[in-house]
Tab-separated table of C-alpha atoms (C1' of nucleotides) in Angstrom:
chain	number	residue	atom	x	y	z
A	42	MET	CA	59.095	15.740	183.995
A	43	GLY	CA	57.012	18.772	184.386
A	44	ASP	CA	57.852	19.435	188.012
A	45	ARG	CA	60.046	22.420	187.524
A	46	VAL	CA	60.268	22.731	183.810
A	47	GLY	CA	58.688	26.142	183.801
A	48	ASP	CA	61.598	27.631	185.670
A	49	MET	CA	64.153	27.127	183.030
A	50	GLU	CA	61.841	28.042	180.207
A	51	ASP	CA	61.557	31.483	181.662
A	52	TYR	CA	65.099	32.478	182.255
A	53	CYS	CA	66.227	30.425	179.364
A	54	MET	CA	64.450	32.841	177.059
A	55	VAL	CA	66.413	35.750	178.298
A	56	GLU	CA	69.535	33.722	177.780
A	57	ALA	CA	68.379	32.726	174.338
A	58	ALA	CA	68.078	36.404	173.574
A	59	MET	CA	71.528	37.006	174.942
A	60	GLU	CA	73.000	34.380	172.690
A	61	VAL	CA	71.690	36.226	169.710
A	62	VAL	CA	72.426	39.715	170.899
A	63	GLY	CA	75.181	39.192	173.432
A	64	GLY	CA	78.205	39.563	171.189
A	65	LYS	CA	80.418	42.464	172.031
A	66	TRP	CA	79.405	44.534	169.017
A	67	LYS	CA	76.007	43.109	168.142
A	68	LEU	CA	73.833	45.742	169.729
A	69	ALA	CA	76.119	48.504	168.596
A	70	ILE	CA	75.729	47.311	165.021
A	71	LEU	CA	71.973	46.984	165.338
A	72	ARG	CA	71.841	50.427	166.812
A	73	HIS	CA	73.395	51.834	163.683
A	74	LEU	CA	71.130	49.850	161.432
A	75	PHE	CA	68.122	51.284	163.219
A	76	ASP	CA	68.984	54.503	161.426
A	77	GLY	CA	68.787	52.793	158.085
A	78	THR	CA	70.605	50.590	155.618
A	79	CYS	CA	74.385	50.757	155.829
A	80	ARG	CA	77.291	49.660	153.732
A	81	PHE	CA	80.168	47.777	155.268
A	82	GLY	CA	82.489	50.729	155.172
A	83	GLU	CA	79.895	53.029	156.683
A	84	LEU	CA	79.498	50.750	159.648
A	85	ASN	CA	83.224	50.422	160.021
A	86	ARG	CA	83.700	54.170	159.896
A	87	ALA	CA	80.916	54.679	162.378
A	88	MET	CA	82.579	52.233	164.761
A	89	PRO	CA	86.304	52.763	164.399
A	90	ALA	CA	87.082	50.543	167.365
A	91	ILE	CA	85.899	47.389	165.640
A	92	THR	CA	88.203	45.634	163.196
A	93	PRO	CA	86.905	44.567	159.785
A	94	ARG	CA	87.325	40.977	160.808
A	95	MET	CA	85.089	41.336	163.821
A	96	LEU	CA	82.588	43.460	161.970
A	97	THR	CA	82.278	40.733	159.380
A	98	ARG	CA	81.948	38.011	161.959
A	99	GLN	CA	79.292	39.722	163.978
A	100	LEU	CA	77.358	40.710	160.884
A	101	ARG	CA	77.411	37.137	159.662
A	102	GLU	CA	76.134	35.882	162.981
A	103	LEU	CA	73.396	38.462	162.991
A	104	GLU	CA	72.525	37.360	159.482
A	105	ALA	CA	72.537	33.697	160.460
A	106	ASP	CA	70.244	34.529	163.362
A	107	GLY	CA	67.886	36.276	161.003
A	108	LEU	CA	68.258	39.790	162.386
A	109	VAL	CA	70.184	41.329	159.539
A	110	ARG	CA	69.814	41.123	155.797
A	111	ARG	CA	72.858	41.225	153.554
A	112	VAL	CA	72.481	42.353	149.981
A	113	VAL	CA	75.390	42.083	147.585
A	114	TYR	CA	75.428	44.211	144.463
A	115	PRO	CA	77.444	42.387	141.826
A	116	GLU	CA	79.308	45.364	140.518
A	117	VAL	CA	82.754	46.776	140.684
A	118	PRO	CA	83.826	48.158	143.018
A	119	PRO	CA	81.919	45.783	145.275
A	120	LYS	CA	78.965	47.066	147.217
A	121	VAL	CA	77.233	45.359	150.082
A	122	GLU	CA	74.335	46.729	152.031
A	123	TYR	CA	73.185	45.668	155.453
A	124	SER	CA	69.734	46.253	156.761
A	125	LEU	CA	67.436	44.973	159.469
A	126	THR	CA	64.960	42.201	158.933
A	127	TYR	CA	61.586	42.254	160.621
A	128	LEU	CA	63.157	40.233	163.398
A	129	GLY	CA	65.940	42.761	163.766
A	130	GLU	CA	63.491	45.649	163.778
A	131	SER	CA	61.604	43.986	166.555
A	132	LEU	CA	64.549	44.544	168.831
A	133	ARG	CA	64.463	48.292	168.390
A	134	PRO	CA	62.306	49.205	171.390
A	135	ILE	CA	64.261	46.941	173.678
A	136	ALA	CA	67.631	48.132	172.465
A	137	LEU	CA	66.510	51.719	172.859
A	138	ARG	CA	65.318	51.132	176.385
A	139	LEU	CA	68.541	49.394	177.224
A	140	GLU	CA	70.390	52.339	175.827
A	141	GLU	CA	68.371	54.722	177.963
A	142	TRP	CA	69.046	52.529	180.929
A	143	GLY	CA	72.766	52.467	180.219
A	144	HIS	CA	72.780	56.221	180.030
A	145	TRP	CA	70.895	56.613	183.253
A	146	TYR	CA	73.009	53.948	184.914
A	147	ARG	CA	76.254	55.665	184.113
A	148	GLU	CA	74.984	58.969	185.360
A	149	ARG	CA	74.111	57.367	188.652
A	150	ARG	CA	77.335	55.439	188.885
A	151	GLY	CA	79.535	58.314	187.852
A	152	LEU	CA	80.818	57.021	184.535
A	153	GLY	CA	82.854	54.148	185.830
A	154	GLY	CA	84.341	52.763	182.644
A	155	GLU	CA	86.004	53.935	179.499
A	156	PRO	CA	83.619	54.503	176.606
A	157	VAL	CA	85.878	52.848	174.072
A	158	THR	CA	89.053	50.915	174.586
A	159	PRO	CA	91.788	53.373	173.788
A	160	ARG	CA	94.324	52.158	171.282
A	161	SER	CA	97.986	52.614	172.041
B	36	MET	CA	73.035	69.587	168.556
B	37	GLY	CA	74.845	68.428	165.484
B	38	ASP	CA	73.375	65.815	163.250
B	39	ARG	CA	75.180	62.697	164.351
B	40	VAL	CA	77.698	63.719	166.944
B	41	GLY	CA	76.018	61.598	169.562
B	42	ASP	CA	76.624	58.384	167.714
B	43	MET	CA	79.227	56.707	169.787
B	44	GLU	CA	77.882	58.105	172.997
B	45	ASP	CA	74.648	56.413	172.147
B	46	TYR	CA	75.730	52.940	171.280
B	47	CYS	CA	78.353	53.099	173.930
B	48	MET	CA	75.549	53.216	176.445
B	49	VAL	CA	74.086	50.006	175.200
B	50	GLU	CA	77.509	48.456	175.505
B	51	ALA	CA	77.885	49.874	178.978
B	52	ALA	CA	74.657	48.128	179.845
B	53	MET	CA	75.937	44.919	178.337
B	54	GLU	CA	79.074	45.050	180.434
B	55	VAL	CA	76.940	45.086	183.533
B	56	VAL	CA	74.352	42.611	182.410
B	57	GLY	CA	76.158	40.614	179.758
B	58	GLY	CA	77.571	37.824	181.884
B	59	LYS	CA	76.270	34.408	181.037
B	60	TRP	CA	74.144	34.086	184.157
B	61	LYS	CA	73.554	37.697	185.122
B	62	LEU	CA	70.095	38.119	183.685
B	63	ALA	CA	69.059	34.682	184.808
B	64	ILE	CA	70.005	35.608	188.346
B	65	LEU	CA	68.250	38.937	188.171
B	66	ARG	CA	65.211	37.211	186.781
B	67	HIS	CA	64.990	35.092	189.887
B	68	LEU	CA	65.546	38.036	192.173
B	69	PHE	CA	62.648	39.837	190.529
B	70	ASP	CA	60.485	37.349	192.363
B	71	GLY	CA	61.945	38.376	195.684
B	72	THR	CA	64.882	37.969	198.015
B	73	CYS	CA	66.772	34.714	197.677
B	74	ARG	CA	69.347	32.827	199.621
B	75	PHE	CA	72.407	31.441	197.927
B	76	GLY	CA	71.169	27.906	197.996
B	77	GLU	CA	67.772	28.864	196.650
B	78	LEU	CA	69.361	30.481	193.648
B	79	ASN	CA	71.610	27.529	193.139
B	80	ARG	CA	68.737	25.111	193.323
B	81	ALA	CA	66.717	27.237	190.960
B	82	MET	CA	69.581	27.171	188.479
B	83	PRO	CA	71.143	23.758	188.711
B	84	ALA	CA	73.328	24.351	185.681
B	85	ILE	CA	75.407	27.006	187.373
B	86	THR	CA	78.212	25.964	189.691
B	87	PRO	CA	78.550	27.562	193.139
B	88	ARG	CA	81.751	29.166	192.010
B	89	MET	CA	80.139	30.911	189.074
B	90	LEU	CA	77.083	31.848	191.045
B	91	THR	CA	79.302	33.528	193.603
B	92	ARG	CA	81.310	35.341	190.976
B	93	GLN	CA	78.355	36.672	189.089
B	94	LEU	CA	76.610	37.706	192.278
B	95	ARG	CA	79.703	39.578	193.391
B	96	GLU	CA	79.929	41.379	190.103
B	97	LEU	CA	76.283	42.309	190.246
B	98	GLU	CA	76.887	43.569	193.756
B	99	ALA	CA	79.940	45.552	192.677
B	100	ASP	CA	77.882	47.076	189.893
B	101	GLY	CA	75.235	48.082	192.377
B	102	LEU	CA	72.438	45.907	191.068
B	103	VAL	CA	72.295	43.410	193.887
B	104	ARG	CA	72.413	43.752	197.638
B	105	ARG	CA	74.062	41.097	199.753
B	106	VAL	CA	73.055	40.727	203.363
B	107	VAL	CA	74.949	38.404	205.652
B	108	TYR	CA	73.321	37.153	208.815
B	109	PRO	CA	76.043	36.375	211.325
B	110	GLU	CA	74.589	33.185	212.602
B	111	VAL	CA	75.221	29.525	212.350
B	112	PRO	CA	74.541	27.921	210.033
B	113	PRO	CA	75.438	30.847	207.787
B	114	LYS	CA	72.687	32.678	205.990
B	115	VAL	CA	73.083	35.135	203.160
B	116	GLU	CA	70.286	36.866	201.372
B	117	TYR	CA	70.432	38.450	197.964
B	118	SER	CA	68.013	41.074	196.798
B	119	LEU	CA	67.756	43.736	194.136
B	120	THR	CA	68.771	47.305	194.706
B	121	TYR	CA	66.832	50.154	193.169
B	122	LEU	CA	69.262	49.978	190.280
B	123	GLY	CA	68.626	46.283	189.868
B	124	GLU	CA	64.871	46.768	190.044
B	125	SER	CA	65.119	49.338	187.294
B	126	LEU	CA	66.142	46.581	184.921
B	127	ARG	CA	62.971	44.623	185.461
B	128	PRO	CA	60.896	46.017	182.593
B	129	ILE	CA	63.756	45.653	180.162
B	130	ALA	CA	64.637	42.146	181.250
B	131	LEU	CA	61.000	41.147	181.004
B	132	ARG	CA	60.675	42.555	177.522
B	133	LEU	CA	63.857	40.797	176.490
B	134	GLU	CA	62.434	37.604	177.861
B	135	GLU	CA	59.243	38.100	175.887
B	136	TRP	CA	61.312	38.794	172.842
B	137	GLY	CA	63.403	35.677	173.381
B	138	HIS	CA	60.252	33.628	173.653
B	139	TRP	CA	58.765	35.100	170.530
B	140	TYR	CA	62.066	34.800	168.704
B	141	ARG	CA	62.399	31.117	169.394
B	142	GLU	CA	58.878	30.442	168.273
B	143	ARG	CA	59.604	32.130	165.001
B	144	ARG	CA	62.961	30.457	164.572
B	145	GLY	CA	61.748	27.024	165.562
B	146	LEU	CA	63.664	26.548	168.799
B	147	GLY	CA	67.122	26.382	167.353
B	148	GLY	CA	69.233	25.770	170.437
B	149	GLU	CA	69.224	23.669	173.519
B	150	PRO	CA	67.635	25.343	176.541
B	151	VAL	CA	70.331	24.239	178.923
B	152	THR	CA	73.437	22.254	178.244
B	153	PRO	CA	72.360	18.779	179.163
B	154	ARG	CA	74.653	16.991	181.560
B	155	SER	CA	75.177	13.353	180.763
C	82	DC	C1'	85.560	48.203	148.417
C	83	DG	C1'	84.645	44.519	151.272
C	84	DG	C1'	86.242	41.385	152.931
C	85	DT	C1'	89.963	36.611	154.358
C	86	DA	C1'	93.932	34.393	156.393
C	87	DT	C1'	96.750	33.688	160.059
C	88	DC	C1'	98.296	33.848	164.509
C	89	DC	C1'	97.673	34.596	169.292
C	90	DC	C1'	96.103	36.123	173.881
C	91	DC	C1'	93.297	36.495	177.593
C	92	DG	C1'	89.694	35.797	180.648
C	93	DG	C1'	85.135	33.848	181.061
C	94	DC	C1'	83.609	29.730	182.300
C	95	DG	C1'	83.644	24.914	183.986
C	96	DA	C1'	84.772	20.655	187.203
C	97	DT	C1'	86.226	18.970	191.340
C	98	DA	C1'	87.707	19.132	195.935
C	99	DC	C1'	87.828	21.339	200.182
C	100	DT	C1'	86.414	24.693	204.464
C	101	DG	C1'	84.575	27.961	208.448
D	210	DC	C1'	75.042	26.654	204.346
D	211	DA	C1'	77.717	29.413	201.650
D	212	DG	C1'	81.114	29.690	199.888
D	213	DT	C1'	87.114	29.079	198.350
D	214	DA	C1'	90.976	26.866	196.112
D	215	DT	C1'	92.956	25.014	192.256
D	216	DC	C1'	93.399	23.749	187.736
D	217	DG	C1'	92.447	23.898	182.961
D	218	DC	C1'	89.803	24.530	178.577
D	219	DC	C1'	88.216	26.909	174.943
D	220	DG	C1'	86.626	30.269	172.092
D	221	DG	C1'	85.566	35.156	171.677
D	222	DG	C1'	87.995	38.714	170.426
D	223	DG	C1'	92.238	41.341	168.708
D	224	DA	C1'	96.434	42.673	165.352
D	225	DT	C1'	98.321	42.464	161.139
D	226	DA	C1'	98.802	41.218	156.492
D	227	DC	C1'	96.859	40.007	152.305
D	228	DC	C1'	93.151	39.137	148.285
D	229	DG	C1'	89.326	39.468	144.188
DNA sequence: CGGTATCCCCGGCGATACTG
DNA sequence: CAGTATCGCCGGGGATACCG
């Protein structure tokens, strides 16, 4: 061992990051949480294209990966607040730069794709 | 501009970026091309886990998205060189920061996952 | 309000064999 | 050397209905 171990360590890290952040809605969710704590419904209203099911799933994964904190208020009607952990916050600069890049990229490429999948 | 009109434009851009760069091997490939032009076989040897088929597919997508340049030398035996376009180069700082982040993340989280799916 | 349950589709991804 | 061809899995993601 040791001959070419360094190779995979390197690119593996970027893939490790992608596993955490590569879900279809993950970065979109984080992006909203950058602006502050959100309730479930707020997030869902802010991203109408995502179904509650998927929003839940992605939030739970983000929580399991330690990027998002979920706080349940035991009251009625139910209230749940999502916020970023320190780990989640640490992604802010990168996400923002990626966002910039995406913007710049689409300008250069002439807005190739649809912004949001249109529903029938 | 209005308070939050830009919302979906914004996060859409990060998703746009993910569409281009979100493939399982995309960033890994780019990461290798950051170090300079590569031939097909070099890339494949550098990433033994990826099959030729997938390597081809992801390279073609990167090419279609304008991140990678493919140069064919009409000689025998065949020789094809892959390099980054200006667009591809522009991802370097972001990819590097994501890599840093991935490294840091895994240290904090105690190396949760396997680096590469081990073949038996 | 903040989710689950259920069902299903599609395409990303993989393995193996073959070719100009 | 640099790919195709073929086949198939599997799970991420979606639609809709329902629940505490």
